[in-house]
Short mmCIF file of C-alpha atoms in Angstrom, two decimals:
data_model
loop_
_atom_site.label_atom_id
_atom_site.label_comp_id
_atom_site.label_asym_id
_atom_site.label_seq_id
_atom_site.Cartn_x
_atom_site.Cartn_y
_atom_site.Cartn_z
CA MET Q 1 11.94 -12.07 9.17
CA ASP Q 2 13.34 -14.74 6.62
CA TRP Q 3 11.96 -13.63 3.40
CA LYS Q 4 13.53 -15.95 1.46
CA ASN Q 5 11.52 -19.03 3.25
CA LEU Q 6 8.75 -17.59 1.03
CA PRO Q 7 7.59 -18.63 -2.42
CA GLY Q 8 8.61 -16.47 -5.76
CA GLY Q 9 8.55 -16.59 -9.06
CA GLY Q 10 5.03 -15.94 -9.19
CA GLY Q 11 5.14 -13.66 -11.91
CA GLY Q 12 2.91 -10.70 -12.22
CA ILE Q 13 5.83 -8.06 -12.08
CA GLU Q 14 6.73 -5.27 -14.84
CA ASP Q 15 10.78 -4.65 -14.44
CA ARG Q 16 10.41 -0.89 -15.76
CA ARG Q 17 13.81 0.09 -13.87
CA GLY Q 18 16.55 1.89 -15.70
CA GLY Q 19 14.79 3.43 -18.35
CA GLY Q 20 15.13 6.72 -17.27
CA GLY Q 21 12.06 7.63 -15.71
CA ILE Q 22 9.99 10.90 -16.57
CA PRO Q 23 11.94 13.53 -18.36
CA GLY Q 24 11.94 16.57 -16.25
CA GLY Q 25 11.13 14.51 -13.27
CA GLY Q 26 7.33 14.19 -12.98
CA ILE Q 27 5.48 15.65 -10.16
CA ALA Q 28 7.89 18.17 -8.63
CA VAL Q 29 8.16 18.12 -4.57
CA GLY Q 30 10.39 20.26 -2.94
CA GLY Q 31 11.53 22.24 0.15
CA VAL Q 32 10.47 21.08 3.86
CA GLY Q 33 6.75 21.65 3.15
CA GLY Q 34 6.93 19.65 -0.34
CA LEU Q 35 8.46 16.91 1.91
CA ILE Q 36 6.06 16.57 4.41
CA ILE Q 37 3.19 16.58 1.97
CA ALA Q 38 5.26 13.81 -0.14
CA LEU Q 39 5.39 11.97 3.19
CA ILE Q 40 1.59 12.42 3.80
CA ALA Q 41 0.81 10.91 0.08
CA MET Q 42 3.58 8.59 -0.26
CA PHE Q 43 2.39 6.27 2.56
CA PHE Q 44 -0.41 3.70 1.56
CA GLY Q 45 -2.58 5.94 -1.62
CA ILE Q 46 -4.63 4.68 -3.91
CA ASP Q 47 -3.98 7.54 -6.52
CA PRO Q 48 -1.01 10.29 -5.79
CA SER Q 49 -2.23 12.60 -8.31
CA ALA Q 50 -5.44 12.99 -6.47
CA ILE Q 51 -3.41 14.19 -3.48
CA LEU Q 52 -0.69 16.33 -4.96
CA GLY Q 53 -2.70 17.87 -7.15
CA GLY Q 54 -1.10 16.41 -9.87
CA ASP Q 55 -1.83 15.66 -13.50
CA GLY Q 56 -2.08 12.51 -14.42
CA GLY Q 57 -3.96 12.79 -17.83
CA GLN Q 58 -0.91 14.14 -19.92
CA PRO Q 59 2.40 13.06 -18.19
CA GLN Q 60 5.59 12.87 -20.31
CA THR Q 61 6.94 9.78 -19.55
CA GLN Q 62 9.40 6.94 -21.73
CA SER Q 63 7.83 5.74 -24.60
CA GLN Q 64 6.13 2.37 -24.53
CA SER Q 65 8.52 0.54 -26.71
CA GLN Q 66 10.98 1.38 -23.71
CA THR Q 67 8.62 -0.12 -21.41
CA GLN Q 68 7.80 -3.25 -23.03
CA ASN Q 69 11.25 -4.07 -23.83
CA GLN Q 70 11.83 -3.51 -19.90
CA SER Q 71 9.25 -5.73 -18.66
CA GLN Q 72 9.95 -8.34 -21.14
CA GLY Q 73 13.51 -8.79 -20.32
CA GLY Q 74 14.91 -11.97 -18.31
CA PRO Q 75 14.15 -12.40 -14.87
CA ALA Q 76 15.86 -9.73 -12.40
CA THR Q 77 18.28 -11.42 -9.86
CA ASP Q 78 18.91 -8.49 -7.97
CA GLU Q 79 17.78 -8.71 -4.07
CA ASP Q 80 15.52 -5.71 -4.32
CA TYR Q 81 13.20 -7.86 -7.06
CA GLN Q 82 13.53 -10.99 -5.23
CA PHE Q 83 12.01 -9.41 -2.10
CA VAL Q 84 9.44 -7.85 -3.90
CA ASP Q 85 8.56 -10.97 -5.97
CA ARG Q 86 8.33 -12.87 -2.67
CA ILE Q 87 6.28 -10.89 -0.98
CA LEU Q 88 3.79 -10.38 -4.12
CA THR Q 89 3.87 -14.50 -4.70
CA SER Q 90 3.18 -15.14 -1.14
CA ALA Q 91 0.38 -12.39 -0.99
CA ASN Q 92 -1.36 -13.66 -4.00
CA GLY Q 93 -1.10 -17.23 -2.58
CA VAL Q 94 -2.53 -16.34 0.58
CA TRP Q 95 -5.68 -14.06 -1.18
CA GLY Q 96 -5.93 -16.92 -3.57
CA GLY Q 97 -6.36 -19.26 -0.87
CA ILE Q 98 -9.01 -17.28 1.11
CA PHE Q 99 -10.88 -16.78 -1.99
CA LYS Q 100 -11.07 -20.37 -2.90
CA GLN Q 101 -12.42 -21.43 0.73
CA ALA Q 102 -15.18 -18.78 0.08
CA GLY Q 103 -16.05 -19.97 -3.16
CA ARG Q 104 -14.63 -17.08 -5.07
CA THR Q 105 -12.06 -16.37 -7.87
CA TYR Q 106 -9.04 -13.98 -6.85
CA THR Q 107 -7.26 -12.26 -9.71
CA PRO Q 108 -3.82 -12.08 -8.74
CA ALA Q 109 -2.31 -8.49 -8.14
CA ARG Q 110 0.37 -7.50 -10.48
CA LEU Q 111 3.25 -4.80 -9.56
CA VAL Q 112 5.13 -2.50 -11.51
CA LEU Q 113 8.96 -1.90 -10.46
CA TYR Q 114 10.22 1.42 -11.68
CA THR Q 115 12.90 4.08 -11.07
CA ARG Q 116 12.00 7.69 -10.71
CA GLY Q 117 8.64 7.76 -12.52
CA THR Q 118 6.59 5.72 -15.19
CA GLN Q 119 3.13 5.90 -16.96
CA GLY Q 120 0.45 3.88 -14.89
CA GLY Q 121 -3.16 3.39 -15.41
CA CYS Q 122 -3.68 6.39 -12.58
CA GLY Q 123 -1.43 8.52 -14.60
CA VAL Q 124 2.54 9.24 -13.57
CA ALA Q 125 3.60 7.11 -10.77
CA ASN Q 126 6.35 9.03 -9.52
CA SER Q 127 8.91 8.21 -6.61
CA ALA Q 128 8.06 11.15 -4.62
CA VAL Q 129 4.60 9.57 -3.82
CA GLY Q 130 5.83 6.45 -3.10
CA PRO Q 131 3.93 2.90 -3.36
CA PHE Q 132 0.75 3.00 -4.21
CA TYR Q 133 -2.34 0.90 -5.85
CA CYS Q 134 -4.47 2.05 -9.09
CA PRO Q 135 -7.52 0.03 -9.85
CA LEU Q 136 -7.91 1.30 -12.94
CA ASP Q 137 -5.13 -0.99 -13.90
CA ASN Q 138 -4.80 -3.38 -10.98
CA LYS Q 139 -1.59 -2.91 -10.25
CA VAL Q 140 0.66 -1.76 -7.50
CA TYR Q 141 3.65 0.81 -8.48
CA ILE Q 142 6.80 1.22 -6.41
CA ASP Q 143 10.42 2.27 -6.63
CA THR Q 144 12.30 0.43 -4.15
CA ALA Q 145 14.12 3.34 -3.60
CA PHE Q 146 11.32 4.14 -1.00
CA PHE Q 147 12.24 1.79 1.45
CA ALA Q 148 15.55 3.87 1.82
CA THR Q 149 13.34 7.12 2.28
CA MET Q 150 11.48 5.05 5.10
CA GLN Q 151 14.43 4.70 6.99
CA ARG Q 152 15.65 8.33 6.63
CA GLN Q 153 12.57 10.37 7.16
CA LEU Q 154 10.66 8.04 9.91
CA GLY Q 155 13.72 6.56 11.53
CA GLY Q 156 12.29 3.38 10.70
CA GLY Q 157 12.95 0.17 8.01
CA GLY Q 158 13.40 -3.64 8.05
CA ASP Q 159 12.28 -6.02 6.05
CA PHE Q 160 8.79 -6.75 7.60
CA ALA Q 161 7.85 -2.97 7.83
CA TYR Q 162 8.41 -3.30 3.98
CA SER Q 163 6.58 -6.21 3.69
CA TYR Q 164 3.64 -4.26 5.51
CA VAL Q 165 4.02 -1.38 2.85
CA LEU Q 166 3.72 -3.79 0.10
CA ALA Q 167 1.26 -6.10 1.68
CA HIS Q 168 -1.00 -2.88 2.38
CA GLU Q 169 -1.16 -2.38 -0.99
CA ILE Q 170 -2.12 -5.70 -2.04
CA GLY Q 171 -4.92 -5.17 0.56
CA HIS Q 172 -6.36 -2.36 -1.90
CA HIS Q 173 -5.92 -4.79 -4.56
CA VAL Q 174 -8.41 -7.51 -2.36
CA GLN Q 175 -10.61 -4.82 -1.80
CA ASN Q 176 -11.08 -3.92 -5.66
CA GLU Q 177 -11.58 -7.49 -6.14
CA LEU Q 178 -14.20 -7.58 -3.63
CA GLY Q 179 -15.93 -4.57 -4.83
CA ILE Q 180 -15.29 -2.73 -1.61
CA ALA Q 181 -13.05 0.20 -3.32
CA ASP Q 182 -16.44 0.54 -5.79
CA GLN Q 183 -18.68 0.98 -2.60
CA VAL Q 184 -16.64 3.43 -1.03
CA GLU Q 185 -16.26 5.70 -4.32
CA ARG Q 186 -19.78 5.81 -4.78
CA GLU Q 187 -20.02 6.56 -0.85
CA GLN Q 188 -17.70 9.52 -1.59
CA ARG Q 189 -19.38 10.93 -4.57
CA SER Q 190 -22.45 11.22 -2.55
CA ALA Q 191 -20.85 12.46 0.77
CA ARG Q 192 -22.81 15.63 2.07
CA SER Q 193 -19.26 16.74 3.48
CA GLU Q 194 -15.75 16.33 2.68
CA ALA Q 195 -15.32 15.33 6.34
CA GLN Q 196 -17.75 12.21 5.80
CA ALA Q 197 -15.98 11.65 2.30
CA ASN Q 198 -12.77 11.41 4.40
CA GLN Q 199 -14.18 8.92 6.79
CA ALA Q 200 -15.01 6.63 4.00
CA SER Q 201 -11.46 6.81 2.97
CA VAL Q 202 -10.05 6.31 6.63
CA ARG Q 203 -12.57 2.60 6.59
CA LEU Q 204 -10.91 1.79 3.54
CA GLU Q 205 -7.27 2.51 4.66
CA LEU Q 206 -7.78 0.73 7.63
CA GLN Q 207 -9.13 -2.51 6.55
CA ALA Q 208 -6.21 -2.58 4.34
CA ASP Q 209 -3.89 -2.14 7.06
CA CYS Q 210 -6.07 -5.28 8.76
CA PHE Q 211 -5.57 -7.33 5.40
CA ALA Q 212 -1.85 -6.72 5.35
CA GLY Q 213 -1.77 -7.70 8.92
CA VAL Q 214 -3.75 -11.32 7.89
CA TRP Q 215 -0.98 -11.85 5.45
CA GLY Q 216 1.60 -11.46 7.89
CA ASN Q 217 -0.11 -14.16 10.11
CA ARG Q 218 -0.43 -16.51 7.32
CA VAL Q 219 3.09 -16.69 6.24
CA GLY Q 220 4.22 -15.79 9.92
CA ASP Q 221 5.93 -19.51 10.47
CA GLN Q 222 7.06 -19.79 6.78
CA ALA Q 223 8.81 -16.55 7.09
CA LYS Q 224 9.89 -17.00 10.85
CA ILE Q 225 8.49 -13.50 11.63
CA THR Q 226 9.44 -12.32 15.26
CA GLN Q 227 7.92 -10.11 17.65
CA ALA Q 228 10.81 -8.07 16.73
CA ASP Q 229 9.78 -7.96 13.15
CA VAL Q 230 6.12 -6.94 14.03
CA GLN Q 231 7.36 -4.17 16.03
CA GLU Q 232 9.20 -2.69 13.14
CA ALA Q 233 5.49 -2.69 11.24
CA ILE Q 234 3.55 -1.05 14.39
CA ARG Q 235 6.31 1.59 14.42
CA THR Q 236 6.05 2.12 10.64
CA ALA Q 237 1.96 2.08 11.63
CA GLN Q 238 2.68 4.58 14.19
CA ALA Q 239 4.68 6.86 12.31
CA ILE Q 240 2.59 7.24 9.26
CA GLY Q 241 -0.88 8.05 11.23
CA ASP Q 242 -2.37 11.05 9.71
CA ASP Q 243 -2.24 12.77 13.48
CA ASN Q 244 1.31 12.10 13.57
CA LEU Q 245 2.26 13.58 9.86
CA GLN Q 246 -0.55 16.48 10.49
CA ARG Q 247 2.00 17.28 13.78
CA GLN Q 248 5.05 17.23 12.05
CA ALA Q 249 3.78 19.41 8.88
CA ALA Q 250 1.61 22.03 10.29
CA GLY Q 251 2.25 21.43 14.27
CA ARG Q 252 -1.55 20.46 14.79
CA VAL Q 253 -3.95 17.83 14.30
CA VAL Q 254 -7.31 17.97 12.32
CA PRO Q 255 -9.04 14.90 12.77
CA ASP Q 256 -11.87 15.75 10.07
CA SER Q 257 -8.98 15.56 7.40
CA PHE Q 258 -7.79 12.71 8.05
CA THR Q 259 -7.78 9.95 5.11
CA HIS Q 260 -5.79 7.25 6.37
CA GLY Q 261 -6.34 6.58 10.27
CA SER Q 262 -4.61 7.95 13.36
CA SER Q 263 -1.51 5.89 14.44
CA GLN Q 264 -3.59 4.31 17.14
CA GLN Q 265 -6.12 3.13 14.87
CA ARG Q 266 -3.27 2.02 12.03
CA ILE Q 267 -1.80 0.24 14.73
CA LYS Q 268 -5.10 -1.31 16.18
CA TRP Q 269 -6.05 -2.70 12.77
CA PHE Q 270 -3.03 -4.08 11.57
CA THR Q 271 -2.79 -5.70 14.70
CA THR Q 272 -6.40 -7.44 14.48
CA GLY Q 273 -5.31 -8.63 11.17
CA PHE Q 274 -2.01 -9.92 12.51
CA GLN Q 275 -3.06 -11.85 15.59
CA THR Q 276 -6.25 -13.21 13.90
CA GLY Q 277 -5.06 -14.03 10.41
CA ASP Q 278 -8.86 -14.01 9.90
CA PRO Q 279 -10.26 -11.42 6.95
CA ASN Q 280 -13.61 -11.28 8.21
CA LYS Q 281 -12.28 -9.49 11.66
CA CYS Q 282 -11.37 -6.38 9.11
CA ASP Q 283 -14.73 -5.12 8.72
CA THR Q 284 -14.13 -1.39 9.30
CA PHE Q 285 -17.27 -0.35 7.70
CA ASN Q 286 -20.07 -1.68 10.53
CA GLN Q 287 -18.70 -0.20 13.14
CA ASN Q 288 -19.45 3.46 14.71
CA TYR Q 289 -16.45 5.92 13.25
CA ASN Q 290 -15.56 6.81 16.69
CA GLN Q 291 -14.71 3.38 17.83
CA LEU Q 292 -12.61 2.17 14.89
#
């Protein structure tokens, strides 16, 4: 993948790195068990505090003036920043075009880069939970050190795998723009059981996987995405399936507790989006759950 061929400079990035993060480390996750919990939480969630049971209401964080000073500084030139900028700019461009064709207005996603931790609209953004989208402030949060974690913990990595992570989170923003996220939240509140609420979450996450594939399809020629690149994303999707993570954590799989989908499902829906480039093929809500 040649990500430097993608357009950049689209704005929308708040660079809060280097501000010292959260005094005391924010949400603490330690030990082998904690590591597995963090792995489950860190991959493509929406609100990490709900997963880890953290208190997002009264976080310890850097001062507001520090945050403003960091985000108002000159444009960063380091490679991590440039990579994230080009993925975000291109994804916003793709979705802006898709919305325009449908006669709708798209509000570009924003993204916060931070080190260790920072305050977000959903509470504390902490590197232990990895990248996530907060629908309350319409921002993706990421500590780019997460990319190294992908390599260490999953034996994966690669530019297109990292792009898949970001495009998935931006997919959640698209869902927010379309009102899908609100519909899922209402469905979960009225669910008759935890298993039923989890099924709604799985549908949401698989659609975001599909949306990530749509973005990859639309920029494939420009970014020179190869089959080897696609395999990076597929290996990542396989590694972060709920069944695989549960098997690592507890040695057994409990399908009713899935919140993101199995490895097979995640591969299927990312591939569907990538092969078709058509967001209309990403309807995970009008299918029998057992056939997802």
